[in-house]
Amino acid sequence: MTSKGLATLQSFIADISANYISYIVVAQDRNVTNDYYDEIVVLANSLGIPVYERSQTLPYASHLIAVSWRWLIEANSDQKLIVFHDSLLPRYRGFSPLPSALINGDGLVGVTALMASEEYDRGPVIAQKAVEISYPISISKAIELLEPCYQKLAIEVANSILRGDMVSTAQNEADATYSIWRDEQDYFIDWNWDAERIKRFIDALGFPYKGASTTLEGETFRIRECETLPDVHIENRSAGKVIFMRGYCPIVVCGTGLLKIQVMNKEGFTDNALPIKKFRSRFV
């Protein structure tokens, strides 16, 4: 799934061979703006590779590789299931690890190829690739930087399978952390956070995700672009309130620091909803 799945598939085909691919399994994800379902299917069809939906019964294959996959996979005891996970395990086991890493401000992100296990993302590690990042950075840019990591891992893992010398190493449980699944409530901004964290939150949940959300006058908005500003001394600080207007951009009080909203859309609309209707507004 996703652009990472497409990039991995393209690299495998170019550097190994489509002849080693028995079939491709695809699925759609309505939680992202573009899941690259169509692009993956078109590529597979152009090469004559059979395509299955995840709900279908699959033919036997000795090795299964899951890239950018959201669901549990059942494999036979004689099948090897290899998972490509969006973090440097054992940190960020679980769901949406890359947004969690970006929100936390990690300077190093990466991808892990591991053997699947009964409990998600606890299996032994085959290989890892990492890339340094600096902030601010959008999730789409971070994904773009990670795609070569996926491609290099795909080649490395595939060659080890073909040579018959693939090895793996157990994870250190003492270093394990988890990133739990997100729903609509988890897209809402907590204005009590510091402005830098809110900026990272907004950037980490942009395209292909739905976008960080907030409520104004009882209506939901998605904030697309913003900028942090130096703090001012506020005697009666109240996070979420508009303190200044800079042109059509509201400046919002955060737990610490200020945030300038530059682009936001009303839920279900694409036009910029700025300027807001009144100065005395509170974002919730």
Tab-separated table of C-alpha atoms in Angstrom:
chain	number	residue	atom	x	y	z
A	1	MET	CA	0.000	0.000	0.000
A	2	THR	CA	0.811	3.733	-0.301
A	3	SER	CA	3.664	5.413	-2.179
A	4	LYS	CA	6.142	3.386	-0.099
A	5	GLY	CA	4.586	0.157	-1.338
A	6	LEU	CA	4.692	1.396	-4.921
A	7	ALA	CA	8.335	2.514	-4.621
A	8	THR	CA	9.334	-0.821	-3.078
A	9	LEU	CA	7.587	-2.744	-5.842
A	10	GLN	CA	9.211	-0.620	-8.550
A	11	SER	CA	12.662	-1.165	-7.047
A	12	PHE	CA	12.135	-4.915	-6.703
A	13	ILE	CA	11.064	-5.172	-10.335
A	14	ALA	CA	13.952	-3.042	-11.594
A	15	ASP	CA	16.769	-4.587	-9.540
A	16	ILE	CA	15.629	-8.182	-8.922
A	17	SER	CA	12.930	-9.285	-11.389
A	18	ALA	CA	9.172	-9.381	-11.674
A	19	ASN	CA	9.582	-13.105	-12.398
A	20	TYR	CA	10.174	-13.769	-8.695
A	21	ILE	CA	6.814	-12.214	-7.726
A	22	SER	CA	4.042	-14.841	-7.508
A	23	TYR	CA	1.303	-12.292	-6.898
A	24	ILE	CA	0.546	-8.906	-5.324
A	25	VAL	CA	-2.053	-8.239	-2.638
A	26	VAL	CA	-3.642	-4.788	-2.536
A	27	ALA	CA	-6.084	-2.914	-0.317
A	28	GLN	CA	-7.633	0.516	-0.049
A	29	ASP	CA	-7.246	2.853	2.919
A	30	ARG	CA	-9.902	5.535	3.266
A	31	ASN	CA	-7.991	7.188	6.123
A	32	VAL	CA	-5.501	8.711	3.686
A	33	THR	CA	-6.032	11.027	0.742
A	34	ASN	CA	-4.151	8.780	-1.709
A	35	ASP	CA	-3.421	5.130	-0.918
A	36	TYR	CA	-1.772	4.484	-4.342
A	37	TYR	CA	-4.076	1.505	-4.874
A	38	ASP	CA	-4.672	2.355	-8.539
A	39	GLU	CA	-1.006	2.962	-9.343
A	40	ILE	CA	0.036	-0.383	-7.815
A	41	VAL	CA	-2.689	-2.274	-9.690
A	42	VAL	CA	-1.792	-0.605	-13.006
A	43	LEU	CA	1.907	-1.500	-12.558
A	44	ALA	CA	1.100	-5.122	-11.677
A	45	ASN	CA	-1.274	-5.478	-14.631
A	46	SER	CA	1.308	-4.020	-17.024
A	47	LEU	CA	3.723	-6.771	-15.986
A	48	GLY	CA	1.158	-9.554	-15.960
A	49	ILE	CA	1.499	-10.116	-12.203
A	50	PRO	CA	-1.692	-11.533	-10.607
A	51	VAL	CA	-3.403	-9.089	-8.230
A	52	TYR	CA	-5.551	-10.110	-5.249
A	53	GLU	CA	-7.647	-8.105	-2.801
A	54	ARG	CA	-6.804	-8.716	0.844
A	55	SER	CA	-10.205	-10.393	1.394
A	56	GLN	CA	-9.501	-13.082	-1.223
A	57	THR	CA	-7.993	-16.520	-0.653
A	58	LEU	CA	-4.348	-16.381	-1.659
A	59	PRO	CA	-2.213	-19.012	-3.392
A	60	TYR	CA	0.734	-20.484	-1.539
A	61	ALA	CA	4.036	-18.601	-1.587
A	62	SER	CA	7.184	-19.479	0.360
A	63	HIS	CA	7.860	-15.860	1.377
A	64	LEU	CA	5.373	-13.072	2.004
A	65	ILE	CA	6.519	-9.442	2.218
A	66	ALA	CA	4.213	-6.802	3.742
A	67	VAL	CA	4.986	-3.165	2.923
A	68	SER	CA	2.978	-0.272	4.415
A	69	TRP	CA	0.289	-2.752	5.481
A	70	ARG	CA	-2.344	-2.033	8.152
A	71	TRP	CA	-3.853	-5.447	8.819
A	72	LEU	CA	-2.857	-8.705	10.490
A	73	ILE	CA	-1.709	-11.435	8.114
A	74	GLU	CA	-2.108	-15.156	8.747
A	75	ALA	CA	0.737	-17.272	7.377
A	76	ASN	CA	1.254	-21.020	7.377
A	77	SER	CA	4.005	-22.453	9.568
A	78	ASP	CA	6.114	-23.199	6.467
A	79	GLN	CA	5.814	-19.640	5.124
A	80	LYS	CA	8.169	-16.809	6.047
A	81	LEU	CA	6.330	-13.516	6.600
A	82	ILE	CA	8.556	-10.442	6.403
A	83	VAL	CA	7.211	-7.063	7.488
A	84	PHE	CA	8.582	-3.640	6.531
A	85	HIS	CA	7.834	-1.328	9.443
A	86	ASP	CA	8.005	2.489	9.450
A	87	SER	CA	10.359	2.875	12.408
A	88	LEU	CA	13.721	1.862	13.811
A	89	LEU	CA	12.489	-0.962	15.996
A	90	PRO	CA	12.114	-1.628	18.835
A	91	ARG	CA	10.926	2.019	19.047
A	92	TYR	CA	7.428	2.828	17.786
A	93	ARG	CA	5.964	-0.640	17.469
A	94	GLY	CA	2.401	-0.480	16.198
A	95	PHE	CA	0.429	2.007	14.143
A	96	SER	CA	1.376	5.226	12.304
A	97	PRO	CA	4.909	5.228	13.727
A	98	LEU	CA	6.264	7.882	11.352
A	99	PRO	CA	3.752	10.594	12.365
A	100	SER	CA	4.464	9.774	16.017
A	101	ALA	CA	8.222	10.144	15.446
A	102	LEU	CA	7.745	13.470	13.638
A	103	ILE	CA	5.432	14.831	16.330
A	104	ASN	CA	8.074	13.910	18.927
A	105	GLY	CA	10.732	15.710	16.897
A	106	ASP	CA	13.043	12.721	16.295
A	107	GLY	CA	16.126	13.586	14.271
A	108	LEU	CA	16.529	10.076	12.869
A	109	VAL	CA	13.747	8.022	11.269
A	110	GLY	CA	13.878	4.806	9.325
A	111	VAL	CA	12.501	1.462	8.230
A	112	THR	CA	12.902	-2.017	9.703
A	113	ALA	CA	12.558	-5.347	7.910
A	114	LEU	CA	11.609	-7.999	10.462
A	115	MET	CA	10.168	-11.464	10.727
A	116	ALA	CA	6.513	-11.397	11.717
A	117	SER	CA	5.517	-12.617	15.168
A	118	GLU	CA	2.340	-13.439	17.090
A	119	GLU	CA	2.439	-9.965	18.708
A	120	TYR	CA	2.853	-7.150	16.235
A	121	ASP	CA	6.328	-5.797	15.494
A	122	ARG	CA	8.107	-7.951	18.108
A	123	GLY	CA	9.804	-10.342	15.695
A	124	PRO	CA	13.560	-10.545	15.071
A	125	VAL	CA	15.066	-7.809	12.905
A	126	ILE	CA	16.544	-8.676	9.502
A	127	ALA	CA	17.859	-5.234	8.522
A	128	GLN	CA	17.267	-1.505	9.024
A	129	LYS	CA	17.808	1.672	7.029
A	130	ALA	CA	17.747	5.177	8.496
A	131	VAL	CA	17.763	8.790	7.334
A	132	GLU	CA	18.432	12.049	9.221
A	133	ILE	CA	15.791	14.771	9.049
A	134	SER	CA	15.532	18.381	10.187
A	135	TYR	CA	12.498	20.459	11.130
A	136	PRO	CA	10.157	21.815	10.016
A	137	ILE	CA	9.274	18.905	7.727
A	138	SER	CA	5.995	17.733	6.232
A	139	ILE	CA	4.895	14.107	6.413
A	140	SER	CA	4.922	13.925	2.607
A	141	LYS	CA	8.565	15.059	2.541
A	142	ALA	CA	9.487	12.570	5.271
A	143	ILE	CA	7.840	9.757	3.293
A	144	GLU	CA	9.768	10.861	0.199
A	145	LEU	CA	13.026	10.668	2.171
A	146	LEU	CA	12.127	7.194	3.473
A	147	GLU	CA	11.245	5.679	0.108
A	148	PRO	CA	14.901	4.970	-0.813
A	149	CYS	CA	15.226	3.156	2.542
A	150	TYR	CA	12.355	0.885	1.533
A	151	GLN	CA	13.872	0.312	-1.878
A	152	LYS	CA	17.311	-0.574	-0.496
A	153	LEU	CA	15.774	-2.906	2.087
A	154	ALA	CA	13.688	-4.653	-0.579
A	155	ILE	CA	16.802	-5.417	-2.638
A	156	GLU	CA	18.827	-6.508	0.399
A	157	VAL	CA	16.089	-8.804	1.722
A	158	ALA	CA	15.246	-10.252	-1.699
A	159	ASN	CA	18.879	-11.078	-2.427
A	160	SER	CA	19.284	-12.767	0.966
A	161	ILE	CA	16.193	-14.883	0.239
A	162	LEU	CA	17.521	-15.888	-3.174
A	163	ARG	CA	20.953	-16.750	-1.710
A	164	GLY	CA	19.360	-18.636	1.180
A	165	ASP	CA	21.380	-16.788	3.829
A	166	MET	CA	18.818	-14.482	5.450
A	167	VAL	CA	19.479	-13.996	9.174
A	168	SER	CA	17.671	-12.039	11.891
A	169	THR	CA	18.402	-10.738	15.401
A	170	ALA	CA	16.059	-10.569	18.396
A	171	GLN	CA	14.921	-7.127	19.523
A	172	ASN	CA	15.925	-5.644	22.870
A	173	GLU	CA	12.649	-5.579	24.830
A	174	ALA	CA	14.042	-3.035	27.279
A	175	ASP	CA	14.132	-0.430	24.487
A	176	ALA	CA	10.631	-1.123	23.131
A	177	THR	CA	8.049	1.654	22.766
A	178	TYR	CA	4.622	1.656	21.100
A	179	SER	CA	2.623	3.929	18.805
A	180	ILE	CA	-1.086	3.155	19.126
A	181	TRP	CA	-3.722	3.487	16.397
A	182	ARG	CA	-5.237	6.864	15.588
A	183	ASP	CA	-8.862	7.805	15.034
A	184	GLU	CA	-10.588	11.126	14.330
A	185	GLN	CA	-10.198	12.296	17.935
A	186	ASP	CA	-6.442	11.967	17.592
A	187	TYR	CA	-6.392	14.502	14.759
A	188	PHE	CA	-7.490	17.323	17.096
A	189	ILE	CA	-4.891	19.841	18.237
A	190	ASP	CA	-4.317	20.329	21.947
A	191	TRP	CA	-3.671	24.078	22.172
A	192	ASN	CA	-2.073	23.598	25.597
A	193	TRP	CA	0.931	22.072	23.840
A	194	ASP	CA	3.857	24.323	23.022
A	195	ALA	CA	3.743	25.971	19.591
A	196	GLU	CA	6.655	23.952	18.198
A	197	ARG	CA	4.914	20.662	19.016
A	198	ILE	CA	1.661	21.883	17.481
A	199	LYS	CA	3.563	22.873	14.328
A	200	ARG	CA	5.089	19.375	14.136
A	201	PHE	CA	1.650	17.844	14.782
A	202	ILE	CA	0.107	19.794	11.902
A	203	ASP	CA	2.974	18.948	9.552
A	204	ALA	CA	2.951	15.255	10.549
A	205	LEU	CA	-0.761	14.804	9.832
A	206	GLY	CA	-0.876	16.611	6.468
A	207	PHE	CA	-1.190	14.931	3.057
A	208	PRO	CA	-1.572	11.969	2.575
A	209	TYR	CA	-3.320	12.065	5.974
A	210	LYS	CA	-6.513	14.073	6.500
A	211	GLY	CA	-4.912	16.971	8.341
A	212	ALA	CA	-4.754	18.196	11.942
A	213	SER	CA	-8.142	19.468	13.088
A	214	THR	CA	-9.553	22.083	15.427
A	215	THR	CA	-12.976	23.474	16.276
A	216	LEU	CA	-14.035	27.107	15.831
A	217	GLU	CA	-17.561	28.320	16.612
A	218	GLY	CA	-18.747	24.709	16.724
A	219	GLU	CA	-17.383	23.809	13.267
A	220	THR	CA	-14.397	21.611	12.427
A	221	PHE	CA	-11.463	22.925	10.406
A	222	ARG	CA	-8.262	21.288	9.110
A	223	ILE	CA	-5.136	23.408	9.473
A	224	ARG	CA	-2.834	22.969	6.476
A	225	GLU	CA	-0.080	25.549	6.924
A	226	CYS	CA	1.198	27.404	9.961
A	227	GLU	CA	4.228	29.159	11.413
A	228	THR	CA	5.533	29.436	14.964
A	229	LEU	CA	6.158	32.925	16.371
A	230	PRO	CA	8.088	34.142	19.418
A	231	ASP	CA	6.048	34.231	22.596
A	232	VAL	CA	4.858	37.380	24.327
A	233	HIS	CA	4.171	37.851	28.021
A	234	ILE	CA	0.445	37.181	28.572
A	235	GLU	CA	-0.840	37.982	32.053
A	236	ASN	CA	-3.977	35.848	31.702
A	237	ARG	CA	-2.812	33.117	29.299
A	238	SER	CA	-5.624	31.077	27.741
A	239	ALA	CA	-4.550	28.538	25.115
A	240	GLY	CA	-6.539	28.574	21.868
A	241	LYS	CA	-7.508	32.258	21.932
A	242	VAL	CA	-6.603	34.584	19.074
A	243	ILE	CA	-4.279	37.301	20.369
A	244	PHE	CA	-3.343	39.146	17.133
A	245	MET	CA	-4.232	39.324	13.452
A	246	ARG	CA	-1.465	39.556	10.865
A	247	GLY	CA	-3.278	40.381	7.656
A	248	TYR	CA	-5.836	37.593	7.271
A	249	CYS	CA	-3.830	35.218	9.531
A	250	PRO	CA	-4.915	34.689	13.152
A	251	ILE	CA	-2.167	34.372	15.767
A	252	VAL	CA	-3.217	31.778	18.363
A	253	VAL	CA	-2.006	31.474	21.944
A	254	CYS	CA	-0.462	28.068	22.718
A	255	GLY	CA	0.656	26.530	26.023
A	256	THR	CA	3.941	28.261	25.287
A	257	GLY	CA	4.648	30.231	22.142
A	258	LEU	CA	2.322	31.513	19.445
A	259	LEU	CA	1.093	29.915	16.224
A	260	LYS	CA	0.243	31.795	13.037
A	261	ILE	CA	-2.394	29.963	10.991
A	262	GLN	CA	-1.793	30.553	7.286
A	263	VAL	CA	-4.107	28.052	5.563
A	264	MET	CA	-7.071	26.125	6.938
A	265	ASN	CA	-10.114	24.492	5.375
A	266	LYS	CA	-13.558	23.979	6.747
A	267	GLU	CA	-14.258	20.251	6.976
A	268	GLY	CA	-15.481	19.042	3.596
A	269	PHE	CA	-14.207	22.102	1.699
A	270	THR	CA	-10.923	22.868	-0.070
A	271	ASP	CA	-10.915	26.692	-0.106
A	272	ASN	CA	-8.881	28.601	2.461
A	273	ALA	CA	-11.286	29.536	5.273
A	274	LEU	CA	-9.263	32.602	6.265
A	275	PRO	CA	-9.840	35.288	7.307
A	276	ILE	CA	-11.908	34.198	10.300
A	277	LYS	CA	-15.191	35.984	10.919
A	278	LYS	CA	-14.266	37.755	14.146
A	279	PHE	CA	-11.170	38.657	16.090
A	280	ARG	CA	-12.460	37.423	19.461
A	281	SER	CA	-12.272	33.728	18.545
A	282	ARG	CA	-11.156	30.658	20.429
A	283	PHE	CA	-9.851	27.496	18.773
A	284	VAL	CA	-10.756	24.317	20.690
